[in-house]
Coordinates of C-alpha atoms and ligand atoms in Angstrom, one line a residue:
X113 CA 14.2 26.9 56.0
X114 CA 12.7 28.5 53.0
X115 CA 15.8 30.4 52.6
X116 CA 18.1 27.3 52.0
X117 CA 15.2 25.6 49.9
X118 CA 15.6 28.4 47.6
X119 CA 19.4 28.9 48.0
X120 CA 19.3 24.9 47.2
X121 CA 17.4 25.9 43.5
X122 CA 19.5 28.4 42.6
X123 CA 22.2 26.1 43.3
X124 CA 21.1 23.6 41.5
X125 CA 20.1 25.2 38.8
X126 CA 23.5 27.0 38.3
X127 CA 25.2 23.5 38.9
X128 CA 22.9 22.1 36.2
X129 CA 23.6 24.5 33.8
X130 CA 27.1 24.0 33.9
X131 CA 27.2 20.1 33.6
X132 CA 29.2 18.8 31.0
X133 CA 28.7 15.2 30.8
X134 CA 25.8 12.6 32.0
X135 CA 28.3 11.5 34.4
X136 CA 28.0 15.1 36.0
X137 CA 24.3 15.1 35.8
X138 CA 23.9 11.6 38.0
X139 CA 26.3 13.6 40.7
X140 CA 24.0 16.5 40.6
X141 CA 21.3 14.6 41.4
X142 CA 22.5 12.3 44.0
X143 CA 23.9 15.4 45.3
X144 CA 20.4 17.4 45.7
X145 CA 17.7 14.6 45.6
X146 CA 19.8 11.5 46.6
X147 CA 18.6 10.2 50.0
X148 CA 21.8 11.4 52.2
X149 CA 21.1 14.7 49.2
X150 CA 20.6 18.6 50.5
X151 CA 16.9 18.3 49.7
X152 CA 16.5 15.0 51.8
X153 CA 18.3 16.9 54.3
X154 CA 16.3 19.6 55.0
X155 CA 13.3 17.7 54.4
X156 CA 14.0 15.2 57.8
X157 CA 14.0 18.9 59.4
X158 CA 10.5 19.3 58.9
X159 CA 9.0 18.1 62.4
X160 CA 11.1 20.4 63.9
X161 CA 8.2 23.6 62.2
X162 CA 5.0 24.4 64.1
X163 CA 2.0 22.6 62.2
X164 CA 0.6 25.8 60.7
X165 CA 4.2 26.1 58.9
X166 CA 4.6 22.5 57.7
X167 CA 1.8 22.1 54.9
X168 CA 3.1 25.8 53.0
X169 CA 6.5 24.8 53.9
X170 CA 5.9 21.4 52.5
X171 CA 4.6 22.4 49.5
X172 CA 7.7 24.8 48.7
X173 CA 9.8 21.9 49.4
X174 CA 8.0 19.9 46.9
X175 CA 8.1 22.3 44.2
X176 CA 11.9 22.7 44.3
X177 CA 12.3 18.9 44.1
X178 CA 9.7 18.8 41.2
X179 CA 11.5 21.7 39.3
X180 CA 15.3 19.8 40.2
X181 CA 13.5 16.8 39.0
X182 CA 12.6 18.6 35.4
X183 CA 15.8 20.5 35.1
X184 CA 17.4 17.0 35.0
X185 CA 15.4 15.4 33.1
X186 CA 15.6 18.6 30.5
X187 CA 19.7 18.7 30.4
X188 CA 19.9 14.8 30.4
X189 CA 17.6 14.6 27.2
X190 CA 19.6 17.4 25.4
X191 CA 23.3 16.1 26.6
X192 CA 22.0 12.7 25.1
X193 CA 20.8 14.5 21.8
X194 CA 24.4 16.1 21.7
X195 CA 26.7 12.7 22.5
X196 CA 24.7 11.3 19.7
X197 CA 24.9 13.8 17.3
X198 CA 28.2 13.5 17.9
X199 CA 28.5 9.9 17.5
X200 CA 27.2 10.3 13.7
X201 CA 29.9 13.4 13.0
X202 CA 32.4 10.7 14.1
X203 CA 31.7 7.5 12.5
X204 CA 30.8 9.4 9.5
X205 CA 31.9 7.7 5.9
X206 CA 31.5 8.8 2.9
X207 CA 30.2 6.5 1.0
X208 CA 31.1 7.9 -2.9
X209 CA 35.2 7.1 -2.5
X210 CA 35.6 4.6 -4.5
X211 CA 36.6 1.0 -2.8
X212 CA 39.4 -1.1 -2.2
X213 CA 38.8 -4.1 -4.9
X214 CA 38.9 -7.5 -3.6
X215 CA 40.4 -10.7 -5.1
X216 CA 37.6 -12.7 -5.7
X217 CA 38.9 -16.2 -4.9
X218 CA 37.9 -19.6 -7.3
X219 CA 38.6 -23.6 -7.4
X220 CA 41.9 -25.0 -8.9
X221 CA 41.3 -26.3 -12.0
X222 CA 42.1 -29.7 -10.8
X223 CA 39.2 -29.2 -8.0
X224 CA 37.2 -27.8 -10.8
X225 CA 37.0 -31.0 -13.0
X226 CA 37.1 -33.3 -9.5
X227 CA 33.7 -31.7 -8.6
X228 CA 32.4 -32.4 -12.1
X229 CA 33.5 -35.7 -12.7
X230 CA 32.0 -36.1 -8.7
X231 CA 28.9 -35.0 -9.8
X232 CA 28.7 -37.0 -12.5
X233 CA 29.1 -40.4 -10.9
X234 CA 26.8 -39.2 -8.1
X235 CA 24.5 -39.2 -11.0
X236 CA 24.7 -42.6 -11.5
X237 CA 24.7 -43.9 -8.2
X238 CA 28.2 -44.0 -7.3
X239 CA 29.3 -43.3 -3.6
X240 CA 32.6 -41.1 -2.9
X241 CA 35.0 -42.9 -0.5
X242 CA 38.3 -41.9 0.5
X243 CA 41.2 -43.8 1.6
X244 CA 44.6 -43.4 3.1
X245 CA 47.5 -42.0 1.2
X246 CA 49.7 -43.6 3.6
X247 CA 49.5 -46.9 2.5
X248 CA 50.7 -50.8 3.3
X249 CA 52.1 -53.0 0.9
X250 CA 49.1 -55.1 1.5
X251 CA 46.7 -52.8 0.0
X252 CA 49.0 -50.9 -2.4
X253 CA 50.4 -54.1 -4.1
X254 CA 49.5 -57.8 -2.5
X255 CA 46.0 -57.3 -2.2
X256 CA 46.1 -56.4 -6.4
X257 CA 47.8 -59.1 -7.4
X258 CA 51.1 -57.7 -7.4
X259 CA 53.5 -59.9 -5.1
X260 CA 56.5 -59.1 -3.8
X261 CA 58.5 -60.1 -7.1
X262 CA 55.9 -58.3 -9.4
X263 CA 57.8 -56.7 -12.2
X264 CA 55.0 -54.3 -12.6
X265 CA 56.3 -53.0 -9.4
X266 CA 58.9 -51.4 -10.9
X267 CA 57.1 -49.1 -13.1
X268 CA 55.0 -47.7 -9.7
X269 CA 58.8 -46.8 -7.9
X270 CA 57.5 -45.2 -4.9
X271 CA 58.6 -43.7 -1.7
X272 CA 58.9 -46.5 1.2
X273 CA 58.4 -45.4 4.7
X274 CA 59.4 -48.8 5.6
X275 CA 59.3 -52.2 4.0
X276 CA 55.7 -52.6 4.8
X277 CA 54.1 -49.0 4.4
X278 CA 54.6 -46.7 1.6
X279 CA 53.1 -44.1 -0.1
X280 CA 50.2 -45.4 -2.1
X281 CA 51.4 -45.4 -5.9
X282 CA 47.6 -45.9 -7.0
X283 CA 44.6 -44.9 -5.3
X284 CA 43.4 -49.0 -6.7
X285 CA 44.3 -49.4 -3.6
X286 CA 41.1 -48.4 -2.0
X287 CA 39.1 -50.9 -4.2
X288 CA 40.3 -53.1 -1.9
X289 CA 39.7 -51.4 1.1
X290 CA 36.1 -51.2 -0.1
X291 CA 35.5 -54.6 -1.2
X292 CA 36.5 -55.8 2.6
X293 CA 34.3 -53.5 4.2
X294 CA 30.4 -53.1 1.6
X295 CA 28.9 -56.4 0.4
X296 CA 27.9 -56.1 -3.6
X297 CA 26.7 -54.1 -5.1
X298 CA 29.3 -51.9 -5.1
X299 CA 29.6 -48.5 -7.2
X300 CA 32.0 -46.0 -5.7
X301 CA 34.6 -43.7 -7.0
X302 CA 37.2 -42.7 -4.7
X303 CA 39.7 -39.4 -5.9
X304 CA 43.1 -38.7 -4.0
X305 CA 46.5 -37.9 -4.3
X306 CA 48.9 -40.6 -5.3
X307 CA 52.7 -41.3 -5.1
X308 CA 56.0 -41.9 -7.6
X309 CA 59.4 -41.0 -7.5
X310 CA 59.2 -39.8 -11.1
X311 CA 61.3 -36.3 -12.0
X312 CA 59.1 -33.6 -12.4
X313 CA 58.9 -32.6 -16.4
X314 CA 55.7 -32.1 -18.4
X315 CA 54.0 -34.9 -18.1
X316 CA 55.3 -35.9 -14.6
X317 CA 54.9 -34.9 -11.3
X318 CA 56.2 -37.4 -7.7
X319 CA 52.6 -36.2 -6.5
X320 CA 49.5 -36.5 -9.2
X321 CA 46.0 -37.5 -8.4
X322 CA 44.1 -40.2 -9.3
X323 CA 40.3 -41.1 -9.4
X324 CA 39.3 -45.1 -9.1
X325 CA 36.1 -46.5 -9.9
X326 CA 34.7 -49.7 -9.0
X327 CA 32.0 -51.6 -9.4
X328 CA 30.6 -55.0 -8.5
X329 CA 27.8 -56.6 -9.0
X330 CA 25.8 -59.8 -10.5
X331 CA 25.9 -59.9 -14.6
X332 CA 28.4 -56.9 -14.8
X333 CA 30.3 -57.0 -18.4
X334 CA 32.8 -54.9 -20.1
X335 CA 29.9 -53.6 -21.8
X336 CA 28.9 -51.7 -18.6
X337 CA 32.4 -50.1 -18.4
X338 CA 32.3 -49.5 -21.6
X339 CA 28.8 -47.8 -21.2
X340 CA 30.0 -45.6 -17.6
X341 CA 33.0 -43.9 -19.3
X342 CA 31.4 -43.5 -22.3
X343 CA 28.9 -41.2 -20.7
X344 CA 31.5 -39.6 -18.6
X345 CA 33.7 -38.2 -21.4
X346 CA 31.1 -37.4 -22.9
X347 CA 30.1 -34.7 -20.1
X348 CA 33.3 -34.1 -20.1
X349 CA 34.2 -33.3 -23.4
X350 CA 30.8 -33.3 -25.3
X351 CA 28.5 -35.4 -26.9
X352 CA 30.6 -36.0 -29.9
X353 CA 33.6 -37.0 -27.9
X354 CA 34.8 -40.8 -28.5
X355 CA 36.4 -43.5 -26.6
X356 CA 38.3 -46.4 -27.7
X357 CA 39.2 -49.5 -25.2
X358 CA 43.1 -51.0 -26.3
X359 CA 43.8 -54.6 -24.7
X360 CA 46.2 -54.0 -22.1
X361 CA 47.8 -55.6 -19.0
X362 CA 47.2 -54.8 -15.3
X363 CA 47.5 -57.7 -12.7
X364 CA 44.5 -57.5 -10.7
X365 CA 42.0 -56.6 -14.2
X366 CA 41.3 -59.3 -16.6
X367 CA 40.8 -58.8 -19.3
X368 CA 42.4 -55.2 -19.1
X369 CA 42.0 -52.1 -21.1
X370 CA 43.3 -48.7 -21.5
X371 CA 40.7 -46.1 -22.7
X372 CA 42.1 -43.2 -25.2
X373 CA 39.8 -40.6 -26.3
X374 CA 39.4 -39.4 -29.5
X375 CA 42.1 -36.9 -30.2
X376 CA 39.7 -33.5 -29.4
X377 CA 42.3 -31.4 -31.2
X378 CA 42.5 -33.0 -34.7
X379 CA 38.9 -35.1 -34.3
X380 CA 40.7 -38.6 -34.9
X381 CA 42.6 -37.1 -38.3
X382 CA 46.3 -37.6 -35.9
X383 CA 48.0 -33.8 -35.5
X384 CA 51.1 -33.2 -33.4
X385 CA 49.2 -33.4 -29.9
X386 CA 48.1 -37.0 -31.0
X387 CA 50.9 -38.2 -31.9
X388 CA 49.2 -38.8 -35.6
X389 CA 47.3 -41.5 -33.4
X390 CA 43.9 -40.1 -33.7
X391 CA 43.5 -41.0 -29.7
X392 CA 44.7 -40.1 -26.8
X393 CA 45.9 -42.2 -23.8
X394 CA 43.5 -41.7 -21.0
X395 CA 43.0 -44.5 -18.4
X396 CA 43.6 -48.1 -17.1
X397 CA 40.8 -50.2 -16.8
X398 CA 39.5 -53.8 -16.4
X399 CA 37.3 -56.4 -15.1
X400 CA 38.2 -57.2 -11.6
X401 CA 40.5 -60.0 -11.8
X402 CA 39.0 -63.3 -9.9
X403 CA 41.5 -63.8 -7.9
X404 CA 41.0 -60.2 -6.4
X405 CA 37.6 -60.5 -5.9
X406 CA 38.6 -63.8 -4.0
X407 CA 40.4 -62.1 -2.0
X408 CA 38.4 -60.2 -0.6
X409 CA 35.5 -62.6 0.0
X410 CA 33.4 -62.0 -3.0
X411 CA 31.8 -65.4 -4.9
X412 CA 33.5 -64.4 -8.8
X413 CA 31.1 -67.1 -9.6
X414 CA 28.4 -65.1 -8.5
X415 CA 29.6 -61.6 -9.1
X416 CA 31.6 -59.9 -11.2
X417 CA 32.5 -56.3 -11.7
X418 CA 34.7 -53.7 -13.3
X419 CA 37.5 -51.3 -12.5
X420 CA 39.3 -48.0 -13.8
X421 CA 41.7 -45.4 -12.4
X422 CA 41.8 -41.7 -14.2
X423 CA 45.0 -39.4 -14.1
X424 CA 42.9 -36.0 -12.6
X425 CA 45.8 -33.9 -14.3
X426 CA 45.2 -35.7 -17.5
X427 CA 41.6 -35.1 -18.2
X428 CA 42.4 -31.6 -16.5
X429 CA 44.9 -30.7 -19.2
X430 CA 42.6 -32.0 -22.1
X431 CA 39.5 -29.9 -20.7
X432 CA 41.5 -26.8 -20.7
X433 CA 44.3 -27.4 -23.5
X434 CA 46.7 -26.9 -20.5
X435 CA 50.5 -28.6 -22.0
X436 CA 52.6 -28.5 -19.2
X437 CA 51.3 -30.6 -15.6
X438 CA 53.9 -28.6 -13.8
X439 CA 51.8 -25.1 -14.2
X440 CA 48.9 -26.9 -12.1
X441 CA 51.0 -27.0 -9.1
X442 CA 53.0 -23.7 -9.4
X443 CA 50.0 -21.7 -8.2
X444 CA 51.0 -18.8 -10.3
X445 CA 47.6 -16.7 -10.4
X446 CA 48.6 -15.0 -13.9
X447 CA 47.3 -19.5 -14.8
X448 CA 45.4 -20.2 -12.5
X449 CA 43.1 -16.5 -13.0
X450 CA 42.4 -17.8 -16.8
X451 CA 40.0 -20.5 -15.3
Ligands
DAH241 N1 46.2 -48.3 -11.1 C1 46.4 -48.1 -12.5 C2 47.5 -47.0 -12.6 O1 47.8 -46.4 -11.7 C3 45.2 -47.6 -13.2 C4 44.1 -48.7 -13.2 C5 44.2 -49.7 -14.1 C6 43.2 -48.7 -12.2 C7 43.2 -50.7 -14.2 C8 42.2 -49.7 -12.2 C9 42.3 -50.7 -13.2 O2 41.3 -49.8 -11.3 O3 41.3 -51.7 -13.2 O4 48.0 -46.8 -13.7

């Protein structure tokens, strides 16, 4: 017996010695210590000695497991050390090459002067509300005053999907919308893209944005549209910026306006971009016609309020002295990089 105890250290030391992996090691040990292992084996012969051999015999037996037991424990510790070692010579980088640079992406101008003007109507208590771009007739046209027969129809051309749903020429269409749904006061803007079959050139696009404004309350005057844009162009374009309101005719505003801004190129003088007019043409706008307001189910005797829609593009192209709508939608990134 004491002959195979040590014939079962020297194997296992030899055995150990030679493992490669931890994979080998967990064999090893199963092999020697592992409970159908050579050790366990001869260890189950054990009442088979005398008593006086048993305790000496025991005692060997326990020394080889203790020394298997530490010769594992040794090679496993070191085999880790190397496999991780190892790791970090492998999934080494070196962290002085230089990098691979990354386009850094930004907002479209358009979205650029969206958030802004959104910000600044948040400012004043405005909410943001958004509304379908595929539109009825009801809410595109009727609803504003602009029956079937309407020759301002004309001028808003737009693509029918059938006789009774198109797509929305003017985002006004979502003052409606609004006025059926909140109870006054009202203040919200609502942005989106709106619809024309217009050919492409300059200053024309079949797809253009739009932002509306409305607002209705008691005691609401032109004074207070007046007042709102105002204040907007001039965060927009700076405090010395200055608006004009031009009578003008929309069928659900009365009386209606258009706003032009002071020319910011020639300062009101006229120059070419002006058209020697000192202004520029910027926006419709109005006090909500009575009958609209009817409409919907609001009292004009007891409210009144006022309304706008702003060409995005338009203001866009001023802010940035962009000429040409078309290179907003090209998404050529030698343009759009400059913003
Ligand atoms: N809907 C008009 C357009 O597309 C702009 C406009 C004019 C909007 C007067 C309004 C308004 O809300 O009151 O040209």
């Amino acid at each position: 017996m004491k002959e195979k105890l040590s014939s079962i250290l020297e194997a296992a030391r030899a055995e150990l010695e030679n493992a490669a992996d931890l994979k080998a090691m967990e064999d090893l040990r199963i092999r020697f210590l592992g409970k159908k292992g050579e050790l366990t084996a001869i260890l189950k012969q054990m009442g088979s000695l005398s008593p006086e051999e048993r305790p000496a015999m025991g005692q060997l037996a326990n020394t080889v497991r203790s020394e298997i037991e530490a010769r594992l424990a040794e090679k496993g510790e070191r085999l880790r050390t190397e496999l991780a070692a190892k790791k970090l010579e492998a999934e080494k980088i070196d962290v002085t090459l230089p990098g691979t640079a990354m386009k850094v992406g930004r907002r479209h101008p358009l979205n650029a002067v969206l958030e802004e003007v959104e910000e600044i109507f948040l400012g004043m208590g405005f909410d943001i509300v958004d509304g379908p771009e595929v539109e009825t007739d009801h809410y595109c046209f009727e609803a504003l005053n602009m029956p079937k027969s309407h020759p301002a129809r004309d001028t808003q051309d737009t693509f029918y999907i059938n006789d009774n749903v198109v797509l929305r020429t003017q985002t006004s269409s979502v003052q409606i919308r609004t006025m059926e749904q909140r109870k006054p006061p009202i203040r919200i803007i609502s942005p989106g893209r709106v619809y024309r079959s217009d050919t492409v050139d300059a200053t024309h696009s079949p797809l253009f944005h739009q932002i509306e404004g409305l607002v209705i309350d008691k005691g609401i005057t032109l004074a207070d549209l007046y007042g709102t844009l105002d204040l907007l162009m001039k965060k927009l374009y700076g405090k010395d910026t200055q608006i004009r309101l031009r009578p003008h005719h929309f069928p659900y505003t009365e009386p209606s306006a258009e706003v032009d801004l002071m020319c910011f190129n020639c300062g009101g003088k006229g120059c070419s971009m002006c058209k020697n007019e000192g202004y520029v043409e910027l926006l419709g706008s109005g006090m909500v016609h009575p009958k609209v307001l009817e409409g919907c189910g609001i009292d004009p005797e007891v409210y009144s309020g006022f309304a706008f829609g702003i060409g995005l593009e338009r203001i866009t192209m001023g802010r940035y002295g962009i000429n040409d709508m078309r290179l907003l939608y090209e998404n050529d990134m030698r343009f759009l990089g400059q913003f």
